[in-house]
């Protein structure tokens, strides 16, 4: 993969495609981790005396029409604060003149042709600056103008420092010989994680399941799971996986009549009642041993409804055990990172990926278009 360290950017103009699609509610940025993640690349480019135009998508506006809710203007202010540097806001491509050292271009999704990977737009984006640096790992699974076409159209293009770090961590976790490798896959639905489970099961020594995925696997083994969230259509797939891989299901779970109910109880997986739902699972001594002995851990998906206090203990205990282990630990996924933020120090996980969908596709073993465009070979 072409990297920043392979090329000379000194005194050049650089278009930096970042993923600044941070969660915002009523104008307030809820989590600026994605902005923070691209700061090292910006700082590096500053040391090289570059003039930088930042590019990103934001939300899902309709192309061709302005929508103030999806404007990147408030993000320009925050980046400026984080860098302690003035950041100019530029509302249209035609106005990019590199007058200031750092500027931010308005949301690429306002541009007609962005989603369709339009050739004309890709040329415009790719030729805006002397170098096109792609650092938006979170959108590297999308074949769009700013994430794919522009990389091809640019005279010089390469990966930024964040992308480099992501690929290094994800490749280490999936391709290293450090054993045992433990994968933990939770979340609500088997269908969204089936390909991840299939791919991880090919090279993991052990898999611990969680959440709705556990429920489906328990049902596939013939246990009564009451009214628990599960997917009937995935039972056959679950049985096949159980036959092929070393999948560890919990021995005790937390059940309640409903997600909002105040009462709940811990019970063995044999004694779930018809009217009950499994909403969390207990991290038993077997799981703790697997985590403590692992040399590598890949974690995606909370193992219970961690958003509710009553059902958060399993995910909290799991996070703490991973944090305490000496394994190289890799975590990814929107809710997974939220749980990490709530329950432990992010720094106690070896690497937290900034990609939700892109992280999952990498774990599925899929080719990510932006990475391929940058010369990455799996
Ligand atoms: P990620 O974003 O980390 O990939 P997912 O989106 O797949 O994770 O799943 C997270 C969601 O799964 C959480 O909102 C959580 O409440 C839900 N969940 C976990 N366990 C259960 C369960 N037993 N029943 C219903 N929902 C669950
Ligand atoms: Mg999610």
mmCIF file of C-alpha atoms and ligand atoms in Angstrom:
data_model
loop_
_atom_site.group_PDB
_atom_site.id
_atom_site.type_symbol
_atom_site.label_atom_id
_atom_site.label_comp_id
_atom_site.label_asym_id
_atom_site.label_seq_id
_atom_site.Cartn_x
_atom_site.Cartn_y
_atom_site.Cartn_z
ATOM 1 C CA UNK A 1 0.000 0.000 0.000
ATOM 2 C CA UNK A 2 1.352 3.428 -0.926
ATOM 3 C CA UNK A 3 2.195 5.320 2.256
ATOM 4 C CA UNK A 4 3.051 8.891 3.183
ATOM 5 C CA UNK A 5 6.570 7.794 4.044
ATOM 6 C CA UNK A 6 7.058 6.573 0.442
ATOM 7 C CA UNK A 7 6.544 9.970 -1.130
ATOM 8 C CA UNK A 8 7.768 13.508 -0.703
ATOM 9 C CA UNK A 9 5.034 15.971 0.250
ATOM 10 C CA UNK A 10 7.353 18.799 1.240
ATOM 11 C CA UNK A 11 5.907 22.238 0.345
ATOM 12 C CA UNK A 12 3.083 20.599 -1.621
ATOM 13 C CA UNK A 13 -0.648 21.110 -1.648
ATOM 14 C CA UNK A 14 -2.451 18.088 -0.202
ATOM 15 C CA UNK A 15 -6.072 16.995 -0.311
ATOM 16 C CA UNK A 16 -6.652 14.899 2.816
ATOM 17 C CA UNK A 17 -9.750 12.677 2.673
ATOM 18 C CA UNK A 18 -10.633 12.094 6.319
ATOM 19 C CA UNK A 19 -13.677 10.542 7.975
ATOM 20 C CA UNK A 20 -15.128 13.420 9.965
ATOM 21 C CA UNK A 21 -18.575 11.845 10.131
ATOM 22 C CA UNK A 22 -18.860 12.244 13.913
ATOM 23 C CA UNK A 23 -22.104 11.762 15.856
ATOM 24 C CA UNK A 24 -23.826 15.128 16.398
ATOM 25 C CA UNK A 25 -27.019 15.843 18.346
ATOM 26 C CA UNK A 26 -28.641 19.290 18.410
ATOM 27 C CA UNK A 27 -25.438 20.849 17.101
ATOM 28 C CA UNK A 28 -23.228 19.254 19.747
ATOM 29 C CA UNK A 29 -20.474 16.802 18.815
ATOM 30 C CA UNK A 30 -21.070 13.704 20.982
ATOM 31 C CA UNK A 31 -17.787 11.973 20.254
ATOM 32 C CA UNK A 32 -14.782 13.466 18.479
ATOM 33 C CA UNK A 33 -12.700 10.263 18.303
ATOM 34 C CA UNK A 34 -12.808 10.295 14.496
ATOM 35 C CA UNK A 35 -11.518 13.876 14.335
ATOM 36 C CA UNK A 36 -8.814 13.074 16.866
ATOM 37 C CA UNK A 37 -7.749 10.059 14.817
ATOM 38 C CA UNK A 38 -6.754 12.165 11.796
ATOM 39 C CA UNK A 39 -4.888 14.848 13.768
ATOM 40 C CA UNK A 40 -1.488 13.052 13.561
ATOM 41 C CA UNK A 41 -1.680 13.070 9.748
ATOM 42 C CA UNK A 42 -2.549 16.779 9.698
ATOM 43 C CA UNK A 43 0.310 17.524 12.097
ATOM 44 C CA UNK A 44 2.733 15.507 9.985
ATOM 45 C CA UNK A 45 1.685 17.412 6.852
ATOM 46 C CA UNK A 46 2.214 20.687 8.749
ATOM 47 C CA UNK A 47 5.785 19.647 9.592
ATOM 48 C CA UNK A 48 6.268 19.132 5.836
ATOM 49 C CA UNK A 49 5.100 22.676 5.182
ATOM 50 C CA UNK A 50 2.072 21.456 3.199
ATOM 51 C CA UNK A 51 -1.087 23.372 2.445
ATOM 52 C CA UNK A 52 -3.971 21.118 3.380
ATOM 53 C CA UNK A 53 -7.549 20.870 2.193
ATOM 54 C CA UNK A 54 -9.523 18.457 4.366
ATOM 55 C CA UNK A 55 -12.324 16.541 2.672
ATOM 56 C CA UNK A 56 -15.058 14.409 4.262
ATOM 57 C CA UNK A 57 -18.641 13.257 3.999
ATOM 58 C CA UNK A 58 -21.071 13.977 6.819
ATOM 59 C CA UNK A 59 -24.435 12.341 7.396
ATOM 60 C CA UNK A 60 -26.700 11.366 4.522
ATOM 61 C CA UNK A 61 -27.915 14.553 2.812
ATOM 62 C CA UNK A 62 -29.545 14.580 -0.616
ATOM 63 C CA UNK A 63 -26.951 15.350 -3.282
ATOM 64 C CA UNK A 64 -27.399 18.646 -5.087
ATOM 65 C CA UNK A 65 -29.245 20.422 -2.269
ATOM 66 C CA UNK A 66 -27.806 22.260 0.708
ATOM 67 C CA UNK A 67 -28.936 21.102 4.122
ATOM 68 C CA UNK A 68 -27.515 23.060 7.073
ATOM 69 C CA UNK A 69 -27.887 19.983 9.329
ATOM 70 C CA UNK A 70 -25.308 18.190 7.184
ATOM 71 C CA UNK A 71 -22.878 21.095 6.856
ATOM 72 C CA UNK A 72 -19.314 20.475 7.986
ATOM 73 C CA UNK A 73 -18.923 24.068 9.164
ATOM 74 C CA UNK A 74 -19.217 23.247 12.914
ATOM 75 C CA UNK A 75 -16.619 20.534 12.441
ATOM 76 C CA UNK A 76 -14.163 23.088 11.011
ATOM 77 C CA UNK A 77 -14.415 25.010 14.262
ATOM 78 C CA UNK A 78 -13.737 21.897 16.346
ATOM 79 C CA UNK A 79 -10.739 20.818 14.247
ATOM 80 C CA UNK A 80 -9.344 24.329 14.593
ATOM 81 C CA UNK A 81 -9.657 24.064 18.384
ATOM 82 C CA UNK A 82 -8.062 20.631 18.467
ATOM 83 C CA UNK A 83 -5.146 21.699 16.276
ATOM 84 C CA UNK A 84 -4.865 25.125 17.822
ATOM 85 C CA UNK A 85 -4.665 26.384 14.271
ATOM 86 C CA UNK A 86 -6.962 28.391 12.064
ATOM 87 C CA UNK A 87 -9.117 26.249 9.751
ATOM 88 C CA UNK A 88 -10.742 28.001 6.811
ATOM 89 C CA UNK A 89 -14.133 26.703 5.699
ATOM 90 C CA UNK A 90 -14.697 26.384 1.961
ATOM 91 C CA UNK A 91 -18.222 25.869 0.694
ATOM 92 C CA UNK A 92 -17.530 24.825 -2.919
ATOM 93 C CA UNK A 93 -14.795 22.968 -4.811
ATOM 94 C CA UNK A 94 -14.310 25.882 -7.228
ATOM 95 C CA UNK A 95 -13.279 28.052 -4.278
ATOM 96 C CA UNK A 96 -10.347 25.870 -3.231
ATOM 97 C CA UNK A 97 -7.365 28.208 -3.682
ATOM 98 C CA UNK A 98 -4.979 27.133 -0.886
ATOM 99 C CA UNK A 99 -4.860 30.627 0.543
ATOM 100 C CA UNK A 100 -4.648 29.332 4.125
ATOM 101 C CA UNK A 101 -2.511 26.522 5.519
ATOM 102 C CA UNK A 102 -5.511 24.392 6.535
ATOM 103 C CA UNK A 103 -8.997 24.477 5.114
ATOM 104 C CA UNK A 104 -12.004 22.179 5.186
ATOM 105 C CA UNK A 105 -14.235 21.615 2.187
ATOM 106 C CA UNK A 106 -18.009 21.339 2.610
ATOM 107 C CA UNK A 107 -19.595 17.860 2.821
ATOM 108 C CA UNK A 108 -18.719 15.741 -0.236
ATOM 109 C CA UNK A 109 -22.189 14.183 -0.131
ATOM 110 C CA UNK A 110 -23.687 17.509 -1.250
ATOM 111 C CA UNK A 111 -21.913 16.856 -4.550
ATOM 112 C CA UNK A 112 -23.835 15.128 -7.310
ATOM 113 C CA UNK A 113 -21.912 12.029 -8.328
ATOM 114 C CA UNK A 114 -20.127 11.381 -5.011
ATOM 115 C CA UNK A 115 -22.129 8.252 -4.164
ATOM 116 C CA UNK A 116 -22.048 7.055 -7.797
ATOM 117 C CA UNK A 117 -18.255 7.379 -8.070
ATOM 118 C CA UNK A 118 -18.764 9.786 -10.986
ATOM 119 C CA UNK A 119 -15.655 10.102 -13.154
ATOM 120 C CA UNK A 120 -15.828 13.863 -13.658
ATOM 121 C CA UNK A 121 -16.195 14.501 -9.928
ATOM 122 C CA UNK A 122 -13.426 11.994 -9.145
ATOM 123 C CA UNK A 123 -11.139 13.952 -11.495
ATOM 124 C CA UNK A 124 -12.051 17.242 -9.824
ATOM 125 C CA UNK A 125 -11.409 15.862 -6.354
ATOM 126 C CA UNK A 126 -8.264 13.979 -7.335
ATOM 127 C CA UNK A 127 -6.683 16.954 -9.093
ATOM 128 C CA UNK A 128 -7.587 19.575 -6.500
ATOM 129 C CA UNK A 129 -4.144 19.338 -4.906
ATOM 130 C CA UNK A 130 -0.740 17.956 -5.863
ATOM 131 C CA UNK A 131 -1.179 14.926 -3.592
ATOM 132 C CA UNK A 132 -4.337 13.031 -2.573
ATOM 133 C CA UNK A 133 -3.966 11.452 0.864
ATOM 134 C CA UNK A 134 -6.666 8.978 1.863
ATOM 135 C CA UNK A 135 -7.096 8.539 5.615
ATOM 136 C CA UNK A 136 -10.818 7.744 5.940
ATOM 137 C CA UNK A 137 -10.678 4.119 7.068
ATOM 138 C CA UNK A 138 -14.323 4.337 8.186
ATOM 139 C CA UNK A 139 -15.442 4.758 4.563
ATOM 140 C CA UNK A 140 -12.829 2.609 2.848
ATOM 141 C CA UNK A 141 -15.490 -0.039 2.075
ATOM 142 C CA UNK A 142 -17.393 2.387 -0.171
ATOM 143 C CA UNK A 143 -16.599 2.786 -3.837
ATOM 144 C CA UNK A 144 -17.395 6.491 -4.165
ATOM 145 C CA UNK A 145 -15.806 9.508 -5.862
ATOM 146 C CA UNK A 146 -13.825 10.749 -2.841
ATOM 147 C CA UNK A 147 -13.048 7.264 -1.497
ATOM 148 C CA UNK A 148 -12.169 5.467 -4.715
ATOM 149 C CA UNK A 149 -12.327 7.424 -7.982
ATOM 150 C CA UNK A 150 -10.208 10.330 -6.722
ATOM 151 C CA UNK A 151 -7.465 7.955 -5.532
ATOM 152 C CA UNK A 152 -7.211 6.629 -9.116
ATOM 153 C CA UNK A 153 -7.510 10.039 -10.744
ATOM 154 C CA UNK A 154 -4.884 11.782 -8.613
ATOM 155 C CA UNK A 155 -1.356 12.076 -10.004
ATOM 156 C CA UNK A 156 -0.002 11.057 -6.622
ATOM 157 C CA UNK A 157 -2.089 9.312 -3.974
ATOM 158 C CA UNK A 158 -1.242 7.468 -0.783
ATOM 159 C CA UNK A 159 -2.598 6.336 2.583
ATOM 160 C CA UNK A 160 -2.453 8.635 5.616
ATOM 161 C CA UNK A 161 -1.055 7.713 9.020
ATOM 162 C CA UNK A 162 -4.413 6.607 10.459
ATOM 163 C CA UNK A 163 -5.074 4.245 7.569
ATOM 164 C CA UNK A 164 -1.578 2.857 7.954
ATOM 165 C CA UNK A 165 -2.144 2.232 11.674
ATOM 166 C CA UNK A 166 -5.549 0.619 11.025
ATOM 167 C CA UNK A 167 -4.159 -1.761 8.429
ATOM 168 C CA UNK A 168 -1.201 -2.647 10.602
ATOM 169 C CA UNK A 169 -3.441 -3.493 13.580
ATOM 170 C CA UNK A 170 -6.096 -5.328 11.558
ATOM 171 C CA UNK A 171 -3.515 -7.314 9.634
ATOM 172 C CA UNK A 172 -1.638 -8.191 12.807
ATOM 173 C CA UNK A 173 -4.833 -9.462 14.430
ATOM 174 C CA UNK A 174 -5.929 -11.534 11.445
ATOM 175 C CA UNK A 175 -2.601 -12.753 10.075
ATOM 176 C CA UNK A 176 -0.226 -13.215 12.976
ATOM 177 C CA UNK A 177 1.010 -16.541 14.281
ATOM 178 C CA UNK A 178 0.640 -15.526 17.914
ATOM 179 C CA UNK A 179 -1.595 -18.188 19.408
ATOM 180 C CA UNK A 180 -4.109 -18.791 20.810
ATOM 181 C CA UNK A 181 -6.290 -16.332 18.918
ATOM 182 C CA UNK A 182 -9.664 -15.668 20.529
ATOM 183 C CA UNK A 183 -12.498 -13.947 18.675
ATOM 184 C CA UNK A 184 -15.476 -12.532 20.532
ATOM 185 C CA UNK A 185 -18.521 -11.780 18.417
ATOM 186 C CA UNK A 186 -21.612 -10.250 19.994
ATOM 187 C CA UNK A 187 -24.333 -7.871 18.925
ATOM 188 C CA UNK A 188 -27.954 -8.232 18.095
ATOM 189 C CA UNK A 189 -28.172 -10.220 14.853
ATOM 190 C CA UNK A 190 -26.443 -13.275 13.427
ATOM 191 C CA UNK A 191 -27.335 -12.161 9.897
ATOM 192 C CA UNK A 192 -25.184 -9.005 10.169
ATOM 193 C CA UNK A 193 -22.292 -10.979 11.649
ATOM 194 C CA UNK A 194 -22.560 -14.303 9.809
ATOM 195 C CA UNK A 195 -19.756 -13.579 7.335
ATOM 196 C CA UNK A 196 -17.595 -12.233 10.172
ATOM 197 C CA UNK A 197 -18.226 -15.423 12.184
ATOM 198 C CA UNK A 198 -17.485 -17.632 9.180
ATOM 199 C CA UNK A 199 -14.247 -15.862 8.319
ATOM 200 C CA UNK A 200 -12.993 -15.531 11.902
ATOM 201 C CA UNK A 201 -13.780 -19.191 12.578
ATOM 202 C CA UNK A 202 -11.301 -20.127 9.848
ATOM 203 C CA UNK A 203 -8.312 -18.823 11.772
ATOM 204 C CA UNK A 204 -9.462 -18.363 15.378
ATOM 205 C CA UNK A 205 -8.632 -21.015 17.951
ATOM 206 C CA UNK A 206 -11.726 -20.102 19.969
ATOM 207 C CA UNK A 207 -14.858 -18.038 19.507
ATOM 208 C CA UNK A 208 -17.009 -16.608 22.280
ATOM 209 C CA UNK A 209 -20.435 -15.463 21.126
ATOM 210 C CA UNK A 210 -22.675 -12.864 22.738
ATOM 211 C CA UNK A 211 -26.043 -11.137 22.511
ATOM 212 C CA UNK A 212 -28.630 -12.144 19.955
ATOM 213 C CA UNK A 213 -25.976 -14.310 18.323
ATOM 214 C CA UNK A 214 -25.671 -16.419 21.472
ATOM 215 C CA UNK A 215 -29.467 -16.720 21.576
ATOM 216 C CA UNK A 216 -29.607 -18.075 18.037
ATOM 217 C CA UNK A 217 -26.789 -20.556 18.759
ATOM 218 C CA UNK A 218 -28.488 -21.720 21.972
ATOM 219 C CA UNK A 219 -31.723 -22.290 20.082
ATOM 220 C CA UNK A 220 -29.812 -24.163 17.373
ATOM 221 C CA UNK A 221 -28.570 -26.499 20.110
ATOM 222 C CA UNK A 222 -32.108 -27.126 21.273
ATOM 223 C CA UNK A 223 -32.301 -24.887 24.342
ATOM 224 C CA UNK A 224 -35.475 -23.006 25.163
ATOM 225 C CA UNK A 225 -34.657 -19.311 24.775
ATOM 226 C CA UNK A 226 -38.192 -18.046 25.525
ATOM 227 C CA UNK A 227 -38.904 -14.707 23.826
ATOM 228 C CA UNK A 228 -35.229 -13.836 23.287
ATOM 229 C CA UNK A 229 -34.110 -11.921 20.210
ATOM 230 C CA UNK A 230 -32.898 -14.479 17.683
ATOM 231 C CA UNK A 231 -33.094 -15.325 14.006
ATOM 232 C CA UNK A 232 -35.006 -18.415 13.004
ATOM 233 C CA UNK A 233 -33.561 -18.284 9.462
ATOM 234 C CA UNK A 234 -30.020 -18.557 10.801
ATOM 235 C CA UNK A 235 -30.452 -21.776 12.784
ATOM 236 C CA UNK A 236 -28.979 -24.023 10.083
ATOM 237 C CA UNK A 237 -25.970 -21.756 9.582
ATOM 238 C CA UNK A 238 -25.494 -21.667 13.357
ATOM 239 C CA UNK A 239 -25.571 -25.487 13.546
ATOM 240 C CA UNK A 240 -22.977 -25.749 10.782
ATOM 241 C CA UNK A 241 -20.660 -23.313 12.526
ATOM 242 C CA UNK A 242 -21.095 -25.133 15.839
ATOM 243 C CA UNK A 243 -20.046 -28.339 14.126
ATOM 244 C CA UNK A 244 -16.936 -26.835 12.572
ATOM 245 C CA UNK A 245 -15.452 -24.467 15.134
ATOM 246 C CA UNK A 246 -14.634 -24.160 18.784
ATOM 247 C CA UNK A 247 -17.556 -21.945 19.797
ATOM 248 C CA UNK A 248 -18.071 -21.200 23.471
ATOM 249 C CA UNK A 249 -21.593 -20.447 24.620
ATOM 250 C CA UNK A 250 -22.348 -19.124 28.110
ATOM 251 C CA UNK A 251 -23.512 -21.436 30.892
ATOM 252 C CA UNK A 252 -25.452 -18.725 32.714
ATOM 253 C CA UNK A 253 -27.536 -15.885 31.361
ATOM 254 C CA UNK A 254 -29.525 -12.914 32.655
ATOM 255 C CA UNK A 255 -33.224 -13.065 31.835
ATOM 256 C CA UNK A 256 -36.235 -10.785 32.297
ATOM 257 C CA UNK A 257 -39.830 -10.709 31.026
ATOM 258 C CA UNK A 258 -39.002 -7.638 28.914
ATOM 259 C CA UNK A 259 -36.197 -5.227 28.122
ATOM 260 C CA UNK A 260 -37.787 -2.557 30.335
ATOM 261 C CA UNK A 261 -38.655 -4.766 33.249
ATOM 262 C CA UNK A 262 -37.174 -3.860 36.624
ATOM 263 C CA UNK A 263 -36.855 -7.446 37.796
ATOM 264 C CA UNK A 264 -34.361 -9.840 36.309
ATOM 265 C CA UNK A 265 -32.665 -13.062 37.326
ATOM 266 C CA UNK A 266 -29.559 -15.060 36.560
ATOM 267 C CA UNK A 267 -30.255 -18.615 35.478
ATOM 268 C CA UNK A 268 -28.568 -21.538 33.772
ATOM 269 C CA UNK A 269 -29.132 -21.886 30.029
ATOM 270 C CA UNK A 270 -31.334 -24.928 30.727
ATOM 271 C CA UNK A 271 -33.876 -23.023 32.774
ATOM 272 C CA UNK A 272 -35.022 -20.070 30.667
ATOM 273 C CA UNK A 273 -38.837 -19.804 30.861
ATOM 274 C CA UNK A 274 -41.182 -19.337 27.901
ATOM 275 C CA UNK A 275 -42.110 -15.777 28.909
ATOM 276 C CA UNK A 276 -38.496 -14.655 29.461
ATOM 277 C CA UNK A 277 -35.856 -12.998 27.293
ATOM 278 C CA UNK A 278 -32.101 -13.475 27.522
ATOM 279 C CA UNK A 279 -30.729 -9.935 27.749
ATOM 280 C CA UNK A 280 -27.222 -10.493 29.081
ATOM 281 C CA UNK A 281 -24.838 -13.346 29.698
ATOM 282 C CA UNK A 282 -22.383 -14.133 32.495
ATOM 283 C CA UNK A 283 -18.680 -14.310 31.801
ATOM 284 C CA UNK A 284 -17.910 -17.687 33.345
ATOM 285 C CA UNK A 285 -14.535 -19.024 34.494
ATOM 286 C CA UNK A 286 -14.006 -20.853 31.161
ATOM 287 C CA UNK A 287 -14.362 -17.579 29.246
ATOM 288 C CA UNK A 288 -12.096 -15.769 31.703
ATOM 289 C CA UNK A 289 -9.473 -18.450 31.179
ATOM 290 C CA UNK A 290 -9.731 -18.181 27.383
ATOM 291 C CA UNK A 291 -9.279 -14.410 27.614
ATOM 292 C CA UNK A 292 -6.377 -14.625 30.076
ATOM 293 C CA UNK A 293 -4.546 -17.239 27.997
ATOM 294 C CA UNK A 294 -5.097 -15.635 24.596
ATOM 295 C CA UNK A 295 -2.177 -14.059 22.758
ATOM 296 C CA UNK A 296 -4.547 -12.233 20.448
ATOM 297 C CA UNK A 297 -8.131 -11.093 20.908
ATOM 298 C CA UNK A 298 -10.490 -9.721 18.281
ATOM 299 C CA UNK A 299 -13.636 -8.214 19.806
ATOM 300 C CA UNK A 300 -16.756 -7.053 18.004
ATOM 301 C CA UNK A 301 -20.185 -6.690 19.548
ATOM 302 C CA UNK A 302 -21.534 -6.222 23.080
ATOM 303 C CA UNK A 303 -22.726 -9.447 24.710
ATOM 304 C CA UNK A 304 -25.825 -7.971 26.338
ATOM 305 C CA UNK A 305 -28.107 -4.956 26.265
ATOM 306 C CA UNK A 306 -25.323 -2.935 27.873
ATOM 307 C CA UNK A 307 -27.238 0.327 27.411
ATOM 308 C CA UNK A 308 -29.468 -0.774 30.329
ATOM 309 C CA UNK A 309 -27.868 -1.045 33.780
ATOM 310 C CA UNK A 310 -29.614 -4.346 34.545
ATOM 311 C CA UNK A 311 -28.088 -6.000 31.493
ATOM 312 C CA UNK A 312 -24.679 -4.331 31.313
ATOM 313 C CA UNK A 313 -22.684 -6.539 33.657
ATOM 314 C CA UNK A 314 -21.663 -9.167 31.113
ATOM 315 C CA UNK A 315 -20.274 -6.620 28.663
ATOM 316 C CA UNK A 316 -18.582 -4.731 31.529
ATOM 317 C CA UNK A 317 -16.935 -7.909 32.869
ATOM 318 C CA UNK A 318 -15.894 -8.888 29.363
ATOM 319 C CA UNK A 319 -14.347 -5.459 28.669
ATOM 320 C CA UNK A 320 -12.494 -5.563 31.998
ATOM 321 C CA UNK A 321 -11.143 -9.041 31.327
ATOM 322 C CA UNK A 322 -9.895 -8.028 27.865
ATOM 323 C CA UNK A 323 -8.339 -4.870 29.329
ATOM 324 C CA UNK A 324 -6.539 -6.961 31.956
ATOM 325 C CA UNK A 325 -5.205 -9.538 29.509
ATOM 326 C CA UNK A 326 -1.713 -9.217 28.077
ATOM 327 C CA UNK A 327 -2.950 -10.264 24.608
ATOM 328 C CA UNK A 328 -2.803 -7.973 21.603
ATOM 329 C CA UNK A 329 -6.425 -6.854 21.623
ATOM 330 C CA UNK A 330 -8.278 -5.356 18.701
ATOM 331 C CA UNK A 331 -11.795 -3.937 19.055
ATOM 332 C CA UNK A 332 -14.169 -2.476 16.491
ATOM 333 C CA UNK A 333 -17.840 -1.655 15.949
ATOM 334 C CA UNK A 334 -19.983 1.331 16.899
ATOM 335 C CA UNK A 335 -21.596 -0.115 20.013
ATOM 336 C CA UNK A 336 -18.445 -1.991 21.003
ATOM 337 C CA UNK A 337 -16.468 1.252 21.173
ATOM 338 C CA UNK A 338 -19.278 2.878 23.113
ATOM 339 C CA UNK A 339 -19.123 0.045 25.668
ATOM 340 C CA UNK A 340 -15.328 0.431 25.904
ATOM 341 C CA UNK A 341 -15.745 4.126 26.550
ATOM 342 C CA UNK A 342 -18.336 3.447 29.262
ATOM 343 C CA UNK A 343 -16.641 0.624 31.117
ATOM 344 C CA UNK A 344 -12.835 0.760 30.758
ATOM 345 C CA UNK A 345 -9.936 2.903 29.600
ATOM 346 C CA UNK A 346 -9.703 2.896 25.829
ATOM 347 C CA UNK A 347 -5.924 2.768 26.269
ATOM 348 C CA UNK A 348 -6.209 -0.718 27.813
ATOM 349 C CA UNK A 349 -7.241 -2.113 24.422
ATOM 350 C CA UNK A 350 -4.235 -2.464 22.113
ATOM 351 C CA UNK A 351 -6.108 -0.995 19.135
ATOM 352 C CA UNK A 352 -9.605 0.412 18.723
ATOM 353 C CA UNK A 353 -10.576 0.638 15.071
ATOM 354 C CA UNK A 354 -12.316 3.803 13.847
ATOM 355 C CA UNK A 355 -14.225 1.806 11.238
ATOM 356 C CA UNK A 356 -17.669 0.343 11.921
ATOM 357 C CA UNK A 357 -18.811 -1.139 8.613
ATOM 358 C CA UNK A 358 -15.279 -1.065 7.188
ATOM 359 C CA UNK A 359 -13.951 -2.930 10.232
ATOM 360 C CA UNK A 360 -16.626 -5.614 9.833
ATOM 361 C CA UNK A 361 -15.944 -6.008 6.107
ATOM 362 C CA UNK A 362 -12.230 -6.383 6.798
ATOM 363 C CA UNK A 363 -13.103 -9.063 9.394
ATOM 364 C CA UNK A 364 -15.292 -10.747 6.776
ATOM 365 C CA UNK A 365 -12.154 -11.078 4.667
ATOM 366 C CA UNK A 366 -13.589 -8.785 1.986
ATOM 367 C CA UNK A 367 -11.554 -6.519 -0.253
ATOM 368 C CA UNK A 368 -12.048 -2.844 0.650
ATOM 369 C CA UNK A 369 -12.123 -0.676 -2.533
ATOM 370 C CA UNK A 370 -10.133 2.296 -1.154
ATOM 371 C CA UNK A 371 -7.396 0.014 0.118
ATOM 372 C CA UNK A 372 -7.185 -1.813 -3.184
ATOM 373 C CA UNK A 373 -6.965 1.555 -4.979
ATOM 374 C CA UNK A 374 -3.994 2.400 -2.756
ATOM 375 C CA UNK A 375 -2.221 -0.802 -3.736
ATOM 376 C CA UNK A 376 -3.083 -2.887 -0.659
ATOM 377 C CA UNK A 377 -3.059 -6.619 -1.267
ATOM 378 C CA UNK A 378 -4.653 -8.899 1.320
HETATM 379 P P1 LIG B 1 -21.390 -3.229 16.993
HETATM 380 O O1 LIG B 1 -21.951 -1.882 16.595
HETATM 381 O O2 LIG B 1 -20.350 -3.071 18.050
HETATM 382 O O3 LIG B 1 -20.936 -4.029 15.809
HETATM 383 P P2 LIG B 1 -24.024 -4.406 17.071
HETATM 384 O O4 LIG B 1 -24.581 -3.203 16.405
HETATM 385 O O5 LIG B 1 -23.958 -5.659 16.294
HETATM 386 O O6 LIG B 1 -22.579 -4.062 17.688
HETATM 387 O O7 LIG B 1 -24.895 -4.775 18.333
HETATM 388 C C1 LIG B 1 -25.044 -3.958 19.461
HETATM 389 C C2 LIG B 1 -26.433 -4.065 20.039
HETATM 390 O O8 LIG B 1 -26.795 -5.409 20.372
HETATM 391 C C3 LIG B 1 -26.536 -3.274 21.323
HETATM 392 O O9 LIG B 1 -27.305 -2.124 21.099
HETATM 393 C C4 LIG B 1 -27.185 -4.232 22.313
HETATM 394 O O10 LIG B 1 -28.225 -3.644 23.071
HETATM 395 C C5 LIG B 1 -27.717 -5.343 21.435
HETATM 396 N N1 LIG B 1 -27.808 -6.619 22.160
HETATM 397 C C6 LIG B 1 -26.818 -7.283 22.780
HETATM 398 N N2 LIG B 1 -27.283 -8.381 23.387
HETATM 399 C C7 LIG B 1 -28.614 -8.436 23.155
HETATM 400 C C8 LIG B 1 -29.663 -9.348 23.521
HETATM 401 N N3 LIG B 1 -29.406 -10.430 24.261
HETATM 402 N N4 LIG B 1 -30.911 -9.064 23.098
HETATM 403 C C9 LIG B 1 -31.150 -7.967 22.350
HETATM 404 N N5 LIG B 1 -30.221 -7.091 21.965
HETATM 405 C C10 LIG B 1 -28.957 -7.312 22.360
HETATM 406 MG MG1 LIG B 2 -23.826 -1.296 15.777
#
